[in-house]
CSV table of C-alpha atoms in Angstrom, one decimal:
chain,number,residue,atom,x,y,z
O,9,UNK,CA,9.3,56.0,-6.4
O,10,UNK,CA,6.4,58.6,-6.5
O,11,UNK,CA,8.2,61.4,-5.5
O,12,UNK,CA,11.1,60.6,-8.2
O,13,UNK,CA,8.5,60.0,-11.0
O,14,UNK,CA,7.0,63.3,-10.2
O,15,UNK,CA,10.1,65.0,-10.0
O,16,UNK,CA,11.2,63.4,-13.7
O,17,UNK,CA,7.6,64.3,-15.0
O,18,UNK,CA,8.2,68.1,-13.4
O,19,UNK,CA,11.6,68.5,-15.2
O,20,UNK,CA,14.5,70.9,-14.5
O,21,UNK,CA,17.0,70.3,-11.4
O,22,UNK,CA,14.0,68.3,-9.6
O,23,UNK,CA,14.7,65.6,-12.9
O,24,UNK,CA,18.8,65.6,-11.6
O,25,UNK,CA,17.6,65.3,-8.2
O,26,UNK,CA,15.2,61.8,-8.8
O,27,UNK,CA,18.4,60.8,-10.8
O,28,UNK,CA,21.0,60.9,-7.6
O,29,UNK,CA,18.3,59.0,-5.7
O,30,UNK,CA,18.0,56.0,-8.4
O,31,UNK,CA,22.0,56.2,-9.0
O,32,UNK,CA,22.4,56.1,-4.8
O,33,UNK,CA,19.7,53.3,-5.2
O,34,UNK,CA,22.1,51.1,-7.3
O,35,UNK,CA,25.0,51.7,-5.3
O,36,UNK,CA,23.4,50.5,-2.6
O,37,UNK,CA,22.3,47.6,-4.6
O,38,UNK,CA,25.9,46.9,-5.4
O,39,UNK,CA,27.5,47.2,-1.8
O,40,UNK,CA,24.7,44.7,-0.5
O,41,UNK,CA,25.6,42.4,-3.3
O,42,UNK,CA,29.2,42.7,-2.6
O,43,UNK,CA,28.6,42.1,1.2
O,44,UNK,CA,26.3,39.4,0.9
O,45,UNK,CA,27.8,37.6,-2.1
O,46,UNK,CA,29.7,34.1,-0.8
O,47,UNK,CA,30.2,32.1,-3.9
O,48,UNK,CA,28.7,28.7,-4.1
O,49,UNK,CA,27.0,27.6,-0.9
O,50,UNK,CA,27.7,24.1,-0.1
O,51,UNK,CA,24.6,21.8,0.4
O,52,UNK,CA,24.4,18.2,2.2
O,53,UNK,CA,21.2,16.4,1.6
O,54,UNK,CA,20.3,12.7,2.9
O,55,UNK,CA,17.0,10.7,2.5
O,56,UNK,CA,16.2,7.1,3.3
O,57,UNK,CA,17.1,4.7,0.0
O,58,UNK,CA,13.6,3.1,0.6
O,59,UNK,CA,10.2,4.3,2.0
O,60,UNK,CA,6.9,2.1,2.5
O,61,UNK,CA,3.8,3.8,1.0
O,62,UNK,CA,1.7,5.4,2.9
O,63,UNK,CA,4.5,6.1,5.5
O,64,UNK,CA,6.7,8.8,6.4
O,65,UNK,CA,10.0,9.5,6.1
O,66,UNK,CA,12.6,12.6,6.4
O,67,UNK,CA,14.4,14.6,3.9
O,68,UNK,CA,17.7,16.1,5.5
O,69,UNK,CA,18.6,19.2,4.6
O,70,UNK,CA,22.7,21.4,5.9
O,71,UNK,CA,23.5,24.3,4.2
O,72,UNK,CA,26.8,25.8,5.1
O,73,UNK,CA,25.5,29.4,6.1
O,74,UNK,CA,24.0,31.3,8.9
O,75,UNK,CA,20.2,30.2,9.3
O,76,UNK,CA,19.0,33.7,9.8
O,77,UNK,CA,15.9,34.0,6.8
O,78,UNK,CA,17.3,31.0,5.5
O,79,UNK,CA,14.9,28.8,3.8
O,80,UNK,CA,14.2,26.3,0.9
O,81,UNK,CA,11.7,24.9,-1.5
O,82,UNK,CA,11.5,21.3,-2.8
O,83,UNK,CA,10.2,20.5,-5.9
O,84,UNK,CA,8.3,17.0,-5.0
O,85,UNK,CA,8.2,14.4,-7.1
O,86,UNK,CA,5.4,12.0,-8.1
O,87,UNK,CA,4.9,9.6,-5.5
O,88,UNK,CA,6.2,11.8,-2.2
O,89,UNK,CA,4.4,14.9,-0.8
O,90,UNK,CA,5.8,17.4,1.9
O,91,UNK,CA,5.7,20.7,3.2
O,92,UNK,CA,6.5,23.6,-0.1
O,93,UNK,CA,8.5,25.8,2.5
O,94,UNK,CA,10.8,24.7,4.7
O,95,UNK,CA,12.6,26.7,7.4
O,96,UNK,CA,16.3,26.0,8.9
O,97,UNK,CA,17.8,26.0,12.3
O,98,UNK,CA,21.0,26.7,13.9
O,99,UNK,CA,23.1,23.7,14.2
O,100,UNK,CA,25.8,23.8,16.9
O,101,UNK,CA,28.6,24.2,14.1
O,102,UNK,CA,26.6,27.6,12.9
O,103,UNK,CA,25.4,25.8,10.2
O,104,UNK,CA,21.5,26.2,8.8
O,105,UNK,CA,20.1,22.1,9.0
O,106,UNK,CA,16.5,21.3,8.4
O,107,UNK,CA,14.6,17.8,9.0
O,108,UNK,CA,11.7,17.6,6.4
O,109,UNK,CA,8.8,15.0,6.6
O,110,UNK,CA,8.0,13.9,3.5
O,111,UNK,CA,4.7,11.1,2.8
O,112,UNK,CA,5.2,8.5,0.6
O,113,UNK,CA,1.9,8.4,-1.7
O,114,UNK,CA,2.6,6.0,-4.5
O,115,UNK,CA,5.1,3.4,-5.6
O,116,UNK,CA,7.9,4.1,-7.6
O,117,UNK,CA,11.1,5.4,-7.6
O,118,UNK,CA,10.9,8.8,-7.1
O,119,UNK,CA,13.8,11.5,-7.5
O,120,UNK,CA,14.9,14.4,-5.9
O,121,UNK,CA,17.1,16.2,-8.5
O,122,UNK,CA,17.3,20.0,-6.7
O,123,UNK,CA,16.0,22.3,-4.4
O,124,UNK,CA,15.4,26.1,-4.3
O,125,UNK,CA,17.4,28.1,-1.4
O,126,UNK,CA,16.7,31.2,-0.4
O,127,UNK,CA,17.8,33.9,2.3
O,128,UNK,CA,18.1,37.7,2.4
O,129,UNK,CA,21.3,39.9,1.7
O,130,UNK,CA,22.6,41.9,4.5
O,131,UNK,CA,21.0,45.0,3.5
O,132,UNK,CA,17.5,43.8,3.0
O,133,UNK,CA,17.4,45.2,-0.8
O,134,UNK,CA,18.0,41.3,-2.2
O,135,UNK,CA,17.0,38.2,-2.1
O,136,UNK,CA,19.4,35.1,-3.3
O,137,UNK,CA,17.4,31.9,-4.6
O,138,UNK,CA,19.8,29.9,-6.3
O,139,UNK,CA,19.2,26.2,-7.7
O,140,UNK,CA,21.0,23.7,-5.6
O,141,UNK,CA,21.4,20.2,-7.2
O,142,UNK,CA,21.0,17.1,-5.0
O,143,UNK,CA,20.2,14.1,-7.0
O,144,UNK,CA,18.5,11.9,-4.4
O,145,UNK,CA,16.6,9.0,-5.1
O,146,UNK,CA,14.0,7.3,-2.7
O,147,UNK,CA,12.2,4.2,-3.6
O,148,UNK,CA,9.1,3.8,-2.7
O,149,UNK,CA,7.5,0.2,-2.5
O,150,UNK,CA,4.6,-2.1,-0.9
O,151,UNK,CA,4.1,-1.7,2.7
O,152,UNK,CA,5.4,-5.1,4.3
O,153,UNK,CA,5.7,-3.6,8.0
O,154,UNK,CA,3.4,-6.2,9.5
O,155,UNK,CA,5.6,-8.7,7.8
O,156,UNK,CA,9.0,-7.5,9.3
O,157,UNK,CA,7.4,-7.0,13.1
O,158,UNK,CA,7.0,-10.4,13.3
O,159,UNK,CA,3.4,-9.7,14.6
O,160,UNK,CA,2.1,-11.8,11.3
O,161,UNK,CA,4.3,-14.5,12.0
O,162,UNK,CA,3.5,-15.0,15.6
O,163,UNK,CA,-0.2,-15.0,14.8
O,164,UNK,CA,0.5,-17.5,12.5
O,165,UNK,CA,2.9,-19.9,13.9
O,166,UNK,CA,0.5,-19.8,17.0
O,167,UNK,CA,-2.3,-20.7,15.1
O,168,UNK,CA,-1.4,-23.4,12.8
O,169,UNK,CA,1.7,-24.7,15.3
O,170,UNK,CA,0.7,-23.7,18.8
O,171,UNK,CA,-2.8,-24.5,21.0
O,172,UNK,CA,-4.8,-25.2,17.4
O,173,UNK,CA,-2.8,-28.0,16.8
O,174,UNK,CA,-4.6,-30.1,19.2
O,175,UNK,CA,-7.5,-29.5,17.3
O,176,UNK,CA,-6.2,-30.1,13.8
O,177,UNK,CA,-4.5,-33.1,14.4
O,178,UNK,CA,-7.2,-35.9,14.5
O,179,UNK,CA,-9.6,-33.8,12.5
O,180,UNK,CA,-7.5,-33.3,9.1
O,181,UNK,CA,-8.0,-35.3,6.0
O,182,UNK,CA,-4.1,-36.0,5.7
O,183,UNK,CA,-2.9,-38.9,7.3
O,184,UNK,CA,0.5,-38.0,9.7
O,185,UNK,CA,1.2,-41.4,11.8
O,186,UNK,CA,-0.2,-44.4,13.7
O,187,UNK,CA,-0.3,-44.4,17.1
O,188,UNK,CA,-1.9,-46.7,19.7
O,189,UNK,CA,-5.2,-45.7,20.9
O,190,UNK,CA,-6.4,-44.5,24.2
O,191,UNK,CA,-9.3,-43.7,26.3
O,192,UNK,CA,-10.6,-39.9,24.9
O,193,UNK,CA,-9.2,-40.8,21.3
O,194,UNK,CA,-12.0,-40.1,18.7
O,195,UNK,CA,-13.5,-44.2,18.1
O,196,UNK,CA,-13.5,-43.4,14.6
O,197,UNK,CA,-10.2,-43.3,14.5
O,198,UNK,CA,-9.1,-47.2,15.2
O,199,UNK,CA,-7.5,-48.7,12.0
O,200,UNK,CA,-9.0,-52.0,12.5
O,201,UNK,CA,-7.0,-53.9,10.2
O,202,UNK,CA,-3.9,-52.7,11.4
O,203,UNK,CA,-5.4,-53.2,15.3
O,204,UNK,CA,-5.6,-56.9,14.0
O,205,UNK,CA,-2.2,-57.5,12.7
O,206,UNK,CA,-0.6,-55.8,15.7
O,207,UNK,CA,-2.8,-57.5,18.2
O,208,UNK,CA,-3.9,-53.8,19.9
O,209,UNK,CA,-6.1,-51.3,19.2
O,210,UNK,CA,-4.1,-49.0,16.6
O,211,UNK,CA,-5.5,-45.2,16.0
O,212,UNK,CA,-4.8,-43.0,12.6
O,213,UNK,CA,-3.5,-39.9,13.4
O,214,UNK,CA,-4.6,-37.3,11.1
O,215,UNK,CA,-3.7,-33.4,10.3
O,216,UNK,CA,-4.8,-30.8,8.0
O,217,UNK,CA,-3.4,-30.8,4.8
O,218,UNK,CA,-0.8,-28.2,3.7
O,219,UNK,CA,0.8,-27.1,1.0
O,220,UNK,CA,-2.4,-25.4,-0.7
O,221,UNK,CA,-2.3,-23.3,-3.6
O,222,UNK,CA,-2.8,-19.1,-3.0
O,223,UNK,CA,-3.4,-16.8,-5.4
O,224,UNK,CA,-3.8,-13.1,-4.8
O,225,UNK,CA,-5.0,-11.6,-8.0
O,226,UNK,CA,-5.0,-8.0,-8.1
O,227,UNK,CA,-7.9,-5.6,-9.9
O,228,UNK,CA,-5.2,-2.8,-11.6
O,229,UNK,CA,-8.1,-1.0,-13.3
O,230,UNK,CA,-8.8,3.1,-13.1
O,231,UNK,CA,-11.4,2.4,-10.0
O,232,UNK,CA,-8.7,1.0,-8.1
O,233,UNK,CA,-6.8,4.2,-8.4
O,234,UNK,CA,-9.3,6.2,-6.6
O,235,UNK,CA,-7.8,7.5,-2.9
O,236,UNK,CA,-9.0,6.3,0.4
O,237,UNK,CA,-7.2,7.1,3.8
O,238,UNK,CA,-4.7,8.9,1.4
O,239,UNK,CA,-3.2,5.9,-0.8
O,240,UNK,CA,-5.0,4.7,-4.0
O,241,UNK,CA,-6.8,1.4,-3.5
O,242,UNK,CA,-4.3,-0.5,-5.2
O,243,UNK,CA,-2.2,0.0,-2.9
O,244,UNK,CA,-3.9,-0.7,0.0
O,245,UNK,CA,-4.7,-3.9,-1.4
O,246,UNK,CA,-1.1,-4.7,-2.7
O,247,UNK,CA,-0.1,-4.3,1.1
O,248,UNK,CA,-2.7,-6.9,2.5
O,249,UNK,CA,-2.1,-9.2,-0.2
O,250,UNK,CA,1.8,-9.2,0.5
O,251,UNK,CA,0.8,-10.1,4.2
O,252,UNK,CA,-1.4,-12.7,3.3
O,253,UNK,CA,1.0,-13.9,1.2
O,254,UNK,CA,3.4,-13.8,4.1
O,255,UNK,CA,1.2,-15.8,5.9
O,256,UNK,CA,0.2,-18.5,3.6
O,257,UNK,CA,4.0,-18.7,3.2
O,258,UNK,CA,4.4,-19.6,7.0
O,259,UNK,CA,2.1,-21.6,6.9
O,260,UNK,CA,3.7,-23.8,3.9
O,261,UNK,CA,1.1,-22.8,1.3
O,262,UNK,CA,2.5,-22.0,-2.1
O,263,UNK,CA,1.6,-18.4,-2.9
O,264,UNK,CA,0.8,-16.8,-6.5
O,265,UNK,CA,0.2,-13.7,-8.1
O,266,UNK,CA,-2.1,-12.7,-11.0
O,267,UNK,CA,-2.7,-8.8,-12.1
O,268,UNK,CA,-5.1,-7.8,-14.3
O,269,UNK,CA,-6.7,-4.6,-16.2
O,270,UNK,CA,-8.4,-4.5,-19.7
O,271,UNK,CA,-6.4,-7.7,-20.0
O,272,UNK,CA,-4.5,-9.9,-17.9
O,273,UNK,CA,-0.9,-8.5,-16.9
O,274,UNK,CA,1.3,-10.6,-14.7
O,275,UNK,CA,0.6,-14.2,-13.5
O,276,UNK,CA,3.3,-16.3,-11.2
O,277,UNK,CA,2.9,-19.3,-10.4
O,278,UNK,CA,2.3,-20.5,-6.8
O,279,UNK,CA,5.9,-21.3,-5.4
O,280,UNK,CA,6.6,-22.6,-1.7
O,281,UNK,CA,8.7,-20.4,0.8
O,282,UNK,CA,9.7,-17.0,1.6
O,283,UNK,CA,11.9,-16.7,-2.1
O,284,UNK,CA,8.0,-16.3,-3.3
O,285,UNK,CA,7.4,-13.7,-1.2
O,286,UNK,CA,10.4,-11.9,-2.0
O,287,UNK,CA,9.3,-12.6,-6.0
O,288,UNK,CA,5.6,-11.4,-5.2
O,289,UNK,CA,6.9,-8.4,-3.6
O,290,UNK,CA,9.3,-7.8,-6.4
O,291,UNK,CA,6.2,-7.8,-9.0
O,292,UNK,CA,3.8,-5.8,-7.2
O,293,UNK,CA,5.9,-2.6,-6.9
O,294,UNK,CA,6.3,-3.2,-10.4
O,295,UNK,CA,2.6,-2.4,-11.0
O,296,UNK,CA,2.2,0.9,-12.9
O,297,UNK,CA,-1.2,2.9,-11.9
O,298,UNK,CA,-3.6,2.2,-15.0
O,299,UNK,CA,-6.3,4.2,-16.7
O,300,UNK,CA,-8.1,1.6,-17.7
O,301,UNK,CA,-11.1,-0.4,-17.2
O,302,UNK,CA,-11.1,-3.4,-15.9
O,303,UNK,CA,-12.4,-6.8,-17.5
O,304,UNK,CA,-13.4,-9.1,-15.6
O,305,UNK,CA,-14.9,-11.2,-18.0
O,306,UNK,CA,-11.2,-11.8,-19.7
O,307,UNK,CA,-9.5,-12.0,-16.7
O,308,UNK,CA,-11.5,-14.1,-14.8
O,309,UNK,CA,-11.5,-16.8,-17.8
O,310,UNK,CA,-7.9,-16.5,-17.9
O,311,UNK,CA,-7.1,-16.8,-14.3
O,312,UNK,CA,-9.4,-20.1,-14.3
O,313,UNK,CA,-7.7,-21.7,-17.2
O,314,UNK,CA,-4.3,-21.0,-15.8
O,315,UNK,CA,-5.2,-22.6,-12.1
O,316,UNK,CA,-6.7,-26.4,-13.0
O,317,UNK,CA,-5.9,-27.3,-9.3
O,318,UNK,CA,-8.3,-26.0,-6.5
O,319,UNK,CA,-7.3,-22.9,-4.8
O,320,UNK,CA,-7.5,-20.2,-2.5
O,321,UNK,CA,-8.2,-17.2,-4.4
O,322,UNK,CA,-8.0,-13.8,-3.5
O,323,UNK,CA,-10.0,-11.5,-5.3
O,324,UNK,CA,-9.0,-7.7,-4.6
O,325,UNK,CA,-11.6,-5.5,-6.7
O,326,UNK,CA,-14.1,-3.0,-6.3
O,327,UNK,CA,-17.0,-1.6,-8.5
O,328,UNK,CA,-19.6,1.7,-8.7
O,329,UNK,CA,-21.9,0.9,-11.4
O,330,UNK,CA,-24.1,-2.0,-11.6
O,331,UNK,CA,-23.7,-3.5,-14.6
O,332,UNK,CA,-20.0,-3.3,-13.6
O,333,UNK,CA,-20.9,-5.1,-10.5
O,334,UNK,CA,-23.1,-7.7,-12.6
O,335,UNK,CA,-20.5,-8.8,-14.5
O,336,UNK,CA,-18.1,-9.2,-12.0
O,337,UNK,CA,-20.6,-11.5,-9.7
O,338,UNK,CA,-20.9,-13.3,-12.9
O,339,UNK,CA,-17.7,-14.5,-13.4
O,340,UNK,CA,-16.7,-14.7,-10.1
O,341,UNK,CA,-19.8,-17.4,-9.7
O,342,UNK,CA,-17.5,-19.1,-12.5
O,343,UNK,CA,-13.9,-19.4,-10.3
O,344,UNK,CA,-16.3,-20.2,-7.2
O,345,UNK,CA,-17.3,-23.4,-8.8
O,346,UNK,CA,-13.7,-25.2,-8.6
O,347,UNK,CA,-11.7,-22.9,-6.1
O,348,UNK,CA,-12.4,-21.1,-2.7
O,349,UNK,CA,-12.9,-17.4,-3.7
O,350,UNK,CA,-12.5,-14.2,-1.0
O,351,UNK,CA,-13.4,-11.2,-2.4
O,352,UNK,CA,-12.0,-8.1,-1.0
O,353,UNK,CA,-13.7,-4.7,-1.5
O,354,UNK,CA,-12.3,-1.3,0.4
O,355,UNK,CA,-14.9,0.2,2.2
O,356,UNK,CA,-14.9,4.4,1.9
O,357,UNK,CA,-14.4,5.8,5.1
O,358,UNK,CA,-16.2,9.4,3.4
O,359,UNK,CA,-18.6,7.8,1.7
O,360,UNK,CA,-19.7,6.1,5.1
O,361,UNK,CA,-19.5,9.7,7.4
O,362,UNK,CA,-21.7,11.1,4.1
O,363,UNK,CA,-24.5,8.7,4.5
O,364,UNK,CA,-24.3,8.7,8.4
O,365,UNK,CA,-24.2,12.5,8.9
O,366,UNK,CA,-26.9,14.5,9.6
O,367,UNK,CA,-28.6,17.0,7.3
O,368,UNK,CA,-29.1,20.8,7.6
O,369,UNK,CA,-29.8,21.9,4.1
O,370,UNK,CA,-31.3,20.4,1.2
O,371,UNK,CA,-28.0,19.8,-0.4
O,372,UNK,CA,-26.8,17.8,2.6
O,373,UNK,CA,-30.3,15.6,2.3
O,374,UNK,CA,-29.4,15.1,-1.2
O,375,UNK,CA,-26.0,14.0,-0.6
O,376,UNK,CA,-27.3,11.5,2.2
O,377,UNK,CA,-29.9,10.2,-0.4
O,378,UNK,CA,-26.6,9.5,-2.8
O,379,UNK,CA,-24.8,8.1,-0.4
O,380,UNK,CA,-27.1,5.7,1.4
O,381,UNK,CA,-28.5,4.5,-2.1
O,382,UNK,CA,-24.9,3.7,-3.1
O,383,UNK,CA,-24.6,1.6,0.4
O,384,UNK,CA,-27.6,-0.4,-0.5
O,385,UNK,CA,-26.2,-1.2,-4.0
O,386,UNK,CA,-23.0,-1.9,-2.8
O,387,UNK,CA,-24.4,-4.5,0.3
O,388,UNK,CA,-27.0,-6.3,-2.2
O,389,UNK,CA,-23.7,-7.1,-4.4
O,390,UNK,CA,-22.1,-8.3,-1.7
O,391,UNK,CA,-25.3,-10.5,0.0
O,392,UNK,CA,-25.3,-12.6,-3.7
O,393,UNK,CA,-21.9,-13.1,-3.5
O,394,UNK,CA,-22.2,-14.7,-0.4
O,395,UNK,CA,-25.0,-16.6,-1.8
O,396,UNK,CA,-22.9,-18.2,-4.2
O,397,UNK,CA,-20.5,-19.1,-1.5
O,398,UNK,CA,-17.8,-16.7,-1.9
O,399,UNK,CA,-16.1,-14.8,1.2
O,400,UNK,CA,-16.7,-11.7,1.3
O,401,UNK,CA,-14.3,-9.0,2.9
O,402,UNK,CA,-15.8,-5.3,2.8
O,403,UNK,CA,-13.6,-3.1,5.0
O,404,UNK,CA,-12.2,0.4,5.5
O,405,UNK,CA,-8.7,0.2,4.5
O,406,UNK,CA,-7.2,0.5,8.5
O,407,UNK,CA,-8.8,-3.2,9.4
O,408,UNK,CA,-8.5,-5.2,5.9
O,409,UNK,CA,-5.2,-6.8,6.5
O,410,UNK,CA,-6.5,-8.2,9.8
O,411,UNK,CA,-9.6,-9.6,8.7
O,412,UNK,CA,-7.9,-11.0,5.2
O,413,UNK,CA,-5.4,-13.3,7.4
O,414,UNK,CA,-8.2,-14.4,9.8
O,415,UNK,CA,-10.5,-14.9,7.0
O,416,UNK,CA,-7.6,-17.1,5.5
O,417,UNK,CA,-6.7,-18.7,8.9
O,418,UNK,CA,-10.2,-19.8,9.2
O,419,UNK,CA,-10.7,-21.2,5.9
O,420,UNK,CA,-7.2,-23.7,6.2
O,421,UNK,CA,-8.6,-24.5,9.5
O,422,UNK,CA,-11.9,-26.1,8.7
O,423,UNK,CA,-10.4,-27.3,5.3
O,424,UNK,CA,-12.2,-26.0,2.7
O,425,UNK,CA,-9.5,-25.6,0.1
């Protein structure tokens, strides 16, 4: 190209010459089109109908053409991430296929309309990038894996059905039968009217009471949308809060939901069985991700008027400030005086590294100051909650569901609902 704009700026026969190169330069052009030009290329594309969030899945990619250079671009959605290039491989039938891992990162339902192509023409002079529609749609809702392993089930059905049982029965405030008493039976037990009338020592056999009310109420506010171990909190707690639910369900506790923000949002009812699941499951990937701030004042009130009987409630919130966190201890004091509260607060795993790691420069001190002063806060929040006899959960995201069924296990044992 500098040799031909010399040659133009020169004049004369060198001008002719720099035009036969640029007219030899578009023939060229042509012929590779012409050789490398194949019409429409036909494209097969497949992706799972539903994902959980914060799990992967796979995009699946054939194009009907030679692999060689062959590659793509996918223009990801809201609510999946993946890889911006992708690369193809030969398939035995000669055809390009590519298997592309793709993160679910919020709920929603998320769609795939087209994707970029893109590969070389035989000469090298072109490249071909044409827009390729695929109209795929992936869904992508609350995590319930724990829930279809069975692994929650199990821990339940052991618990409340299995070796506890021995201990529950005899020690429950809800009576089951009458049976005839005998040596190691609990003295206390002996119905001593009903000894009399049937002329033999006659025992009351007791069990813990079931059929509790559970809510899981859900802070939607903007703090809850900040990301830790790559999913907003929201949805980390709209994942243990579907597997507590799941468990209170086994364990024939009727399970509600209640959403808030700047004002209250949903509220269901506690319902028996596993169609409440399916309902709570239903609303909760119905959540939008707010903007908002939360208040707790209004929801709180609301949440206490709408639940006169005493309940389990599960209180998923979080806080920075701390007159945020003084008016949420406030009016959580207010529920704890009827109902059984557990608060739930996602520990940062960052924040945690910052205030444990150790300094080299003065920036780094002053970042461990931050951090280990926002710890302190954060545990004397926690310590009066406790104080006003609320359970208090404050975990990385990894260990929450775990503790929250435990926690919930714990509490139906010793009845304190």
């Amino acid at each position: 190209m500098a040799i031909a704009v010399l040659a133009v700026a020169m004049g004369g026969g060198l001008r002719d010459a720099a035009l036969v190169v640029w007219v030899a330069l578009g023939v060229l052009l042509g012929l590779d089109f012409f050789l490398s030009w194949r019409g429409r290329v036909p494209v097969e594309a497949g992706a799972p109908t539903e994902l959980f969030v914060g799990e992967t899945g796979h995009l699946s990619l054939r194009v009907y053409r030679s692999a060689y250079g062959l590659g793509a671009r996918v223009p990801w959605p809201r609510g999946l991430d993946g890889p911006s290039d992708i690369e193809f491989e030969t398939a035995e039938d000669g055809s390009g296929i590519a298997n592309v891992p793709m993160r679910a990162v919020r709920r929603g339902v998320c769609t795939i309309s087209h994707i970029w192509l893109r590969w070389p023409s035989r000469l090298q002079l072109l490249e071909f990038t044409p827009k390729m529609k695929v109209d795929l749609s992936v869904g992508v809702v609350p995590n319930i894996r724990p829930v279809q392993s069975g692994e929650i089930t199990t821990h339940v059905q052991s618990t409340l059905y299995g070796v506890k049982e021995n201990r529950l029965v005899g020690e429950g405030s809800e009576f089951h039968q009458l049976r005839e008493f005998v040596q190691g039976m609990d003295i206390r037990s002996i119905d001593w009217k009903r000894s009399a009338r049937y002329q033999t020592l006659m025992a009351k056999d007791m069990q813990s009471e079931r059929n509790h009310h559970v809510i899981i109420a859900l802070d939607n506010g903007h703090l809850m949308r900040e990301e830790i171990g790559g999913l907003p909190k929201i949805d980390h707690a709209v994942n243990a809060g579907l597997a507590v639910a799941w468990a209170a369900a086994i364990g024939g506790d009727q399970v509600g939901l209640y959403a808030f923000d700047a004002r209250p949002r949903i509220f269901t009812p506690p319902e028996p069985g596993r169609l409440a699941f399916a309902r709570l499951r239903s609303r909760t990937a119905e959540l939008e991700y707010m903007s908002v701030e939360s208040n707790h004042t209004l929801a709180m009130a609301e949440l206490n008027a709408r639940t006169p009987r005493r309940s389990l409630i599960v209180v998923f919130s979080d806080f920075v400030d701390t007159t945020t966190a003084e008016l949420l201890v406030e009016n959580v004091s207010v529920l704890a005086k009827r109902h059984v509260i557990i608060f739930v607060a996602l520990r940062d795993p960052d924040l945690v590294a910052m205030a444990n790691a150790a300094p080299d420069t003065l920036d780094d001190v002053a970042t461990l100051v931050s951090a280990g002063q926002m710890q302190n806060e954060r545990q004397l929040v926690m310590e009066k909650l406790n104080r006003l006899g609320v359970t208090v959960i404050d975990s990385d995201p990894k260990a929450v569901t775990a503790k929250l069924i435990s926690t919930y296990l714990d509490i139906k044992a010793r009845e304190l609902i």
